[in-house]
Structures are given as C-alpha cells and as structure tokens.
Amino acid sequence: MDLRYPVGPFAMEKEPLSEEQRRNFIDQMAATPKRLAEAVAGLSPEQLDTPYRPGGWTARQVAHHFPDSHMNGYIRVKLALTEAEPALKTYEESDWAKLPDTAATPVEVSLQLLDALHRRWVALLRSLAEADFRRTARHPSWGIITVDFLTAQYAWHGRHHVAHITSLRDRMGWTS
C-alpha cells in the first residue's frame, strides 16, 4: 500500500456527477467528522505526535488539517455558487500544519470545528439544484472546476486523511 494514498489518489471519473454519485459523496462528507473522531479516539499525546509515514504529518497535524482544508473547501463552494467563475486562492497547507495552534490545541477542538462545518456544508450541498453543481470557479493549479468536482474531491479528502490515521493505528497495533 502507498502510505501517501491509502485510498488511492483523487480521480474525477466524469462530470457532471449522477444524482446517485453526488448523494454518495455528500453522505461521505456527512460521515467524515464522526470517522475522524473514531480514528483519533483514545490516542495518547505520543501517538498523536507519530507521523503516519516517514516524512509525513503526525496524526495530530492531520486532525488539525481537516478543518483548515475543509473551511477552504466550503468557502470555495460558496464562492462558486455566488460569483461568476471566481478565482480561488490556494494556501500553504504544510506551513499551516506547522503553526503553533496545531501543537497547542487539543484535537477535540478541531473535531468540534469540523463537525459544525460539515453540518453547514452538507446542509448547503443537499439543498442545491442540479444546475448549482455545474457552477464553476478557477483554481490556479486545477483550472476551471465545478461544485461537483469540489464535492467529489472533499469526500475523497476525508476518506484519504482518515485512512492515514487508521492505517497508522493498524500498523502500530493501536486499538481503539
């Protein structure tokens, strides 16, 4: 298994998504906060400070990365829904993971933030019309993307990072 991509790299098969595919991705997003909470449950501070792979982030950094990334994703969706092909901003996620709040803040704070964020985000996505998912934005690295793309990508992102922690637990023999 490639430790960088325990669920495989992100790949968008086709756009637009079918209603069933979209519903599945939104359901995955709804489950992400609970899955992350289960993944970090019972980990000691030493375990949270263990990298999921050589040269990779610690479980703590991954847990705090979730709301950082997903807040950006939520805002990207809202921009795409409210502006004509807005230009999206990127951020240096590896630098964000090194900021003092990552080491100093209990992971429970990020779990609560992620849960609240996903409640809002999932409610928004479930309320959208078919045409809303075809709205576009311009990403500096990915080019023109749709709300469908963002929905699929952040569903994958949740599975991807939860698997970083659960595969670390499995390899280390840490039970929950």
Short mmCIF file of N, CA and C in Angstrom, two decimals, residues 29-131:
data_model
loop_
_atom_site.label_atom_id
_atom_site.label_comp_id
_atom_site.label_asym_id
_atom_site.label_seq_id
_atom_site.Cartn_x
_atom_site.Cartn_y
_atom_site.Cartn_z
N MET A 29 -19.20 12.94 3.04
CA MET A 29 -18.82 14.18 3.72
C MET A 29 -19.54 14.29 5.07
N ALA A 30 -20.79 13.89 5.11
CA ALA A 30 -21.55 13.94 6.36
C ALA A 30 -20.92 13.02 7.41
N ALA A 31 -20.36 11.91 6.97
CA ALA A 31 -19.77 10.93 7.90
C ALA A 31 -18.34 11.28 8.32
N THR A 32 -17.69 12.18 7.62
CA THR A 32 -16.28 12.46 7.87
C THR A 32 -15.98 12.87 9.31
N PRO A 33 -16.71 13.81 9.91
CA PRO A 33 -16.36 14.19 11.28
C PRO A 33 -16.40 13.01 12.26
N LYS A 34 -17.41 12.17 12.14
CA LYS A 34 -17.51 11.01 13.04
C LYS A 34 -16.37 10.03 12.77
N ARG A 35 -16.06 9.81 11.52
CA ARG A 35 -14.98 8.88 11.17
C ARG A 35 -13.63 9.39 11.68
N LEU A 36 -13.40 10.70 11.60
CA LEU A 36 -12.15 11.26 12.13
C LEU A 36 -12.12 11.12 13.65
N ALA A 37 -13.22 11.43 14.30
CA ALA A 37 -13.28 11.30 15.77
C ALA A 37 -12.99 9.86 16.19
N GLU A 38 -13.55 8.90 15.48
CA GLU A 38 -13.28 7.49 15.79
C GLU A 38 -11.80 7.15 15.53
N ALA A 39 -11.22 7.72 14.50
CA ALA A 39 -9.84 7.42 14.14
C ALA A 39 -8.86 7.89 15.22
N VAL A 40 -9.14 9.04 15.84
CA VAL A 40 -8.21 9.56 16.85
C VAL A 40 -8.60 9.19 18.27
N ALA A 41 -9.75 8.57 18.45
CA ALA A 41 -10.24 8.24 19.79
C ALA A 41 -9.23 7.40 20.56
N GLY A 42 -8.94 7.82 21.77
CA GLY A 42 -8.08 7.06 22.66
C GLY A 42 -6.59 7.17 22.37
N LEU A 43 -6.20 7.94 21.37
CA LEU A 43 -4.76 8.06 21.10
C LEU A 43 -4.11 8.94 22.17
N SER A 44 -2.97 8.51 22.62
CA SER A 44 -2.21 9.28 23.60
C SER A 44 -1.53 10.46 22.90
N PRO A 45 -1.04 11.43 23.67
CA PRO A 45 -0.28 12.53 23.03
C PRO A 45 0.91 12.01 22.20
N GLU A 46 1.58 11.00 22.68
CA GLU A 46 2.71 10.44 21.94
C GLU A 46 2.25 9.80 20.63
N GLN A 47 1.13 9.12 20.69
CA GLN A 47 0.59 8.51 19.47
C GLN A 47 0.13 9.58 18.48
N LEU A 48 -0.52 10.64 18.99
CA LEU A 48 -0.95 11.73 18.12
C LEU A 48 0.24 12.42 17.46
N ASP A 49 1.39 12.37 18.10
CA ASP A 49 2.58 13.02 17.56
C ASP A 49 3.44 12.07 16.72
N THR A 50 2.86 10.95 16.32
CA THR A 50 3.54 9.98 15.45
C THR A 50 3.18 10.27 13.99
N PRO A 51 4.18 10.39 13.12
CA PRO A 51 3.88 10.59 11.69
C PRO A 51 3.21 9.34 11.11
N TYR A 52 2.27 9.58 10.20
CA TYR A 52 1.57 8.44 9.58
C TYR A 52 2.45 7.73 8.55
N ARG A 53 3.54 8.38 8.13
CA ARG A 53 4.52 7.77 7.23
C ARG A 53 5.83 8.52 7.42
N PRO A 54 6.95 7.94 7.03
CA PRO A 54 8.22 8.67 7.13
C PRO A 54 8.14 9.98 6.34
N GLY A 55 8.47 11.08 7.00
CA GLY A 55 8.42 12.38 6.36
C GLY A 55 7.03 12.97 6.27
N GLY A 56 6.04 12.28 6.80
CA GLY A 56 4.66 12.77 6.73
C GLY A 56 4.25 13.50 7.98
N TRP A 57 3.03 14.01 7.95
CA TRP A 57 2.48 14.70 9.10
C TRP A 57 2.19 13.72 10.23
N THR A 58 2.09 14.27 11.43
CA THR A 58 1.66 13.47 12.57
C THR A 58 0.14 13.32 12.52
N ALA A 59 -0.36 12.38 13.29
CA ALA A 59 -1.82 12.22 13.38
C ALA A 59 -2.46 13.52 13.88
N ARG A 60 -1.78 14.20 14.80
CA ARG A 60 -2.29 15.48 15.30
C ARG A 60 -2.38 16.51 14.17
N GLN A 61 -1.33 16.60 13.37
CA GLN A 61 -1.34 17.55 12.25
C GLN A 61 -2.45 17.21 11.25
N VAL A 62 -2.64 15.94 11.00
CA VAL A 62 -3.71 15.53 10.08
C VAL A 62 -5.07 15.95 10.65
N ALA A 63 -5.29 15.70 11.94
CA ALA A 63 -6.57 16.05 12.55
C ALA A 63 -6.83 17.55 12.47
N HIS A 64 -5.81 18.36 12.69
CA HIS A 64 -5.99 19.82 12.61
C HIS A 64 -6.07 20.30 11.16
N HIS A 65 -5.47 19.56 10.24
CA HIS A 65 -5.52 19.92 8.82
C HIS A 65 -6.95 19.83 8.28
N PHE A 66 -7.72 18.90 8.80
CA PHE A 66 -9.09 18.72 8.30
C PHE A 66 -9.88 20.02 8.29
N PRO A 67 -10.08 20.69 9.43
CA PRO A 67 -10.89 21.91 9.36
C PRO A 67 -10.20 23.01 8.56
N ASP A 68 -8.86 23.08 8.60
CA ASP A 68 -8.17 24.08 7.77
C ASP A 68 -8.55 23.88 6.30
N SER A 69 -8.41 22.68 5.82
CA SER A 69 -8.69 22.37 4.43
C SER A 69 -10.17 22.49 4.10
N HIS A 70 -11.00 21.95 4.97
CA HIS A 70 -12.42 21.91 4.66
C HIS A 70 -13.08 23.27 4.79
N MET A 71 -12.54 24.15 5.64
CA MET A 71 -13.05 25.53 5.65
C MET A 71 -12.75 26.18 4.30
N ASN A 72 -11.56 25.94 3.77
CA ASN A 72 -11.23 26.46 2.44
C ASN A 72 -12.17 25.87 1.40
N GLY A 73 -12.45 24.58 1.49
CA GLY A 73 -13.34 23.93 0.54
C GLY A 73 -14.75 24.49 0.60
N TYR A 74 -15.25 24.69 1.79
CA TYR A 74 -16.60 25.25 1.99
C TYR A 74 -16.68 26.64 1.37
N ILE A 75 -15.66 27.45 1.62
CA ILE A 75 -15.64 28.80 1.06
C ILE A 75 -15.54 28.75 -0.46
N ARG A 76 -14.76 27.81 -0.98
CA ARG A 76 -14.66 27.67 -2.44
C ARG A 76 -16.02 27.35 -3.05
N VAL A 77 -16.77 26.47 -2.42
CA VAL A 77 -18.11 26.13 -2.91
C VAL A 77 -19.00 27.37 -2.86
N LYS A 78 -18.98 28.09 -1.75
CA LYS A 78 -19.84 29.26 -1.63
C LYS A 78 -19.47 30.34 -2.65
N LEU A 79 -18.17 30.50 -2.90
CA LEU A 79 -17.74 31.46 -3.92
C LEU A 79 -18.27 31.03 -5.30
N ALA A 80 -18.14 29.75 -5.61
CA ALA A 80 -18.62 29.25 -6.90
C ALA A 80 -20.13 29.44 -7.05
N LEU A 81 -20.85 29.35 -5.95
CA LEU A 81 -22.31 29.49 -6.00
C LEU A 81 -22.77 30.94 -6.09
N THR A 82 -21.91 31.87 -5.70
CA THR A 82 -22.37 33.26 -5.58
C THR A 82 -21.65 34.23 -6.51
N GLU A 83 -20.62 33.78 -7.21
CA GLU A 83 -19.88 34.66 -8.12
C GLU A 83 -19.72 33.97 -9.47
N ALA A 84 -19.50 34.77 -10.48
CA ALA A 84 -19.29 34.23 -11.82
C ALA A 84 -17.83 33.80 -11.95
N GLU A 85 -17.62 32.50 -11.96
CA GLU A 85 -16.30 31.88 -12.09
C GLU A 85 -15.22 32.60 -11.28
N PRO A 86 -15.36 32.58 -9.95
CA PRO A 86 -14.39 33.28 -9.11
C PRO A 86 -13.01 32.64 -9.16
N ALA A 87 -12.00 33.46 -8.94
CA ALA A 87 -10.63 32.96 -8.81
C ALA A 87 -10.45 32.49 -7.37
N LEU A 88 -10.05 31.24 -7.20
CA LEU A 88 -9.86 30.67 -5.86
C LEU A 88 -8.41 30.85 -5.44
N LYS A 89 -8.24 31.03 -4.16
CA LYS A 89 -6.91 31.19 -3.58
C LYS A 89 -6.45 29.86 -3.01
N THR A 90 -5.16 29.60 -3.15
CA THR A 90 -4.58 28.42 -2.52
C THR A 90 -3.97 28.84 -1.18
N TYR A 91 -3.46 27.88 -0.45
CA TYR A 91 -2.77 28.18 0.80
C TYR A 91 -1.68 27.13 0.99
N GLU A 92 -0.70 27.47 1.77
CA GLU A 92 0.43 26.56 2.02
C GLU A 92 0.08 25.63 3.17
N GLU A 93 -0.59 24.54 2.85
CA GLU A 93 -1.09 23.64 3.90
C GLU A 93 0.03 23.09 4.77
N SER A 94 1.19 22.81 4.20
CA SER A 94 2.29 22.29 5.03
C SER A 94 2.78 23.35 6.02
N ASP A 95 2.73 24.62 5.63
CA ASP A 95 3.09 25.69 6.57
C ASP A 95 2.02 25.86 7.64
N TRP A 96 0.76 25.74 7.25
CA TRP A 96 -0.32 25.83 8.24
C TRP A 96 -0.17 24.73 9.28
N ALA A 97 0.23 23.54 8.86
CA ALA A 97 0.37 22.40 9.78
C ALA A 97 1.48 22.62 10.80
N LYS A 98 2.38 23.55 10.54
CA LYS A 98 3.50 23.84 11.45
C LYS A 98 3.22 25.01 12.39
N LEU A 99 2.10 25.69 12.21
CA LEU A 99 1.79 26.84 13.07
C LEU A 99 1.55 26.39 14.51
N PRO A 100 1.80 27.27 15.48
CA PRO A 100 1.71 26.89 16.89
C PRO A 100 0.36 26.33 17.33
N ASP A 101 -0.74 26.77 16.69
CA ASP A 101 -2.04 26.26 17.12
C ASP A 101 -2.18 24.76 16.87
N THR A 102 -1.43 24.23 15.93
CA THR A 102 -1.51 22.79 15.67
C THR A 102 -0.98 21.99 16.85
N ALA A 103 0.14 22.39 17.40
CA ALA A 103 0.72 21.67 18.53
C ALA A 103 0.03 21.99 19.85
N ALA A 104 -0.48 23.22 19.97
CA ALA A 104 -1.00 23.69 21.26
C ALA A 104 -2.49 23.43 21.47
N THR A 105 -3.22 23.14 20.42
CA THR A 105 -4.68 22.99 20.53
C THR A 105 -5.05 21.52 20.60
N PRO A 106 -5.87 21.15 21.57
CA PRO A 106 -6.32 19.75 21.62
C PRO A 106 -7.06 19.38 20.33
N VAL A 107 -6.90 18.14 19.87
CA VAL A 107 -7.56 17.71 18.63
C VAL A 107 -9.08 17.80 18.76
N GLU A 108 -9.60 17.73 19.98
CA GLU A 108 -11.05 17.81 20.17
C GLU A 108 -11.61 19.13 19.65
N VAL A 109 -10.82 20.20 19.71
CA VAL A 109 -11.27 21.50 19.18
C VAL A 109 -11.49 21.39 17.67
N SER A 110 -10.55 20.77 16.98
CA SER A 110 -10.70 20.60 15.53
C SER A 110 -11.82 19.63 15.20
N LEU A 111 -12.04 18.62 16.04
CA LEU A 111 -13.16 17.70 15.81
C LEU A 111 -14.49 18.45 15.90
N GLN A 112 -14.62 19.33 16.90
CA GLN A 112 -15.85 20.11 17.04
C GLN A 112 -16.03 21.08 15.87
N LEU A 113 -14.94 21.72 15.49
CA LEU A 113 -14.99 22.66 14.37
C LEU A 113 -15.40 21.94 13.08
N LEU A 114 -14.79 20.78 12.83
CA LEU A 114 -15.11 20.01 11.64
C LEU A 114 -16.56 19.56 11.65
N ASP A 115 -17.04 19.13 12.80
CA ASP A 115 -18.43 18.68 12.89
C ASP A 115 -19.39 19.82 12.56
N ALA A 116 -19.18 20.98 13.15
CA ALA A 116 -20.06 22.12 12.88
C ALA A 116 -19.96 22.54 11.41
N LEU A 117 -18.76 22.59 10.89
CA LEU A 117 -18.56 22.97 9.50
C LEU A 117 -19.28 22.02 8.55
N HIS A 118 -19.13 20.72 8.80
CA HIS A 118 -19.75 19.75 7.91
C HIS A 118 -21.27 19.77 8.01
N ARG A 119 -21.82 20.09 9.16
CA ARG A 119 -23.27 20.22 9.27
C ARG A 119 -23.77 21.31 8.33
N ARG A 120 -23.08 22.45 8.34
CA ARG A 120 -23.44 23.55 7.44
C ARG A 120 -23.22 23.16 5.98
N TRP A 121 -22.04 22.61 5.68
CA TRP A 121 -21.66 22.30 4.30
C TRP A 121 -22.60 21.26 3.69
N VAL A 122 -22.88 20.20 4.44
CA VAL A 122 -23.76 19.14 3.96
C VAL A 122 -25.18 19.69 3.76
N ALA A 123 -25.65 20.53 4.69
CA ALA A 123 -26.98 21.13 4.53
C ALA A 123 -27.03 21.96 3.25
N LEU A 124 -25.97 22.72 3.00
CA LEU A 124 -25.92 23.51 1.77
C LEU A 124 -25.95 22.60 0.54
N LEU A 125 -25.07 21.61 0.51
CA LEU A 125 -25.00 20.73 -0.66
C LEU A 125 -26.31 20.00 -0.90
N ARG A 126 -26.96 19.56 0.16
CA ARG A 126 -28.23 18.84 -0.01
C ARG A 126 -29.36 19.73 -0.48
N SER A 127 -29.20 21.05 -0.34
CA SER A 127 -30.25 21.98 -0.75
C SER A 127 -30.10 22.47 -2.18
N LEU A 128 -28.98 22.13 -2.83
CA LEU A 128 -28.69 22.69 -4.15
C LEU A 128 -29.48 22.01 -5.26
N ALA A 129 -29.75 22.79 -6.29
CA ALA A 129 -30.37 22.27 -7.51
C ALA A 129 -29.28 21.68 -8.39
N GLU A 130 -29.70 20.85 -9.33
CA GLU A 130 -28.76 20.20 -10.26
C GLU A 130 -27.83 21.22 -10.92
N ALA A 131 -28.36 22.31 -11.38
CA ALA A 131 -27.56 23.32 -12.08
C ALA A 131 -26.49 23.94 -11.18
#
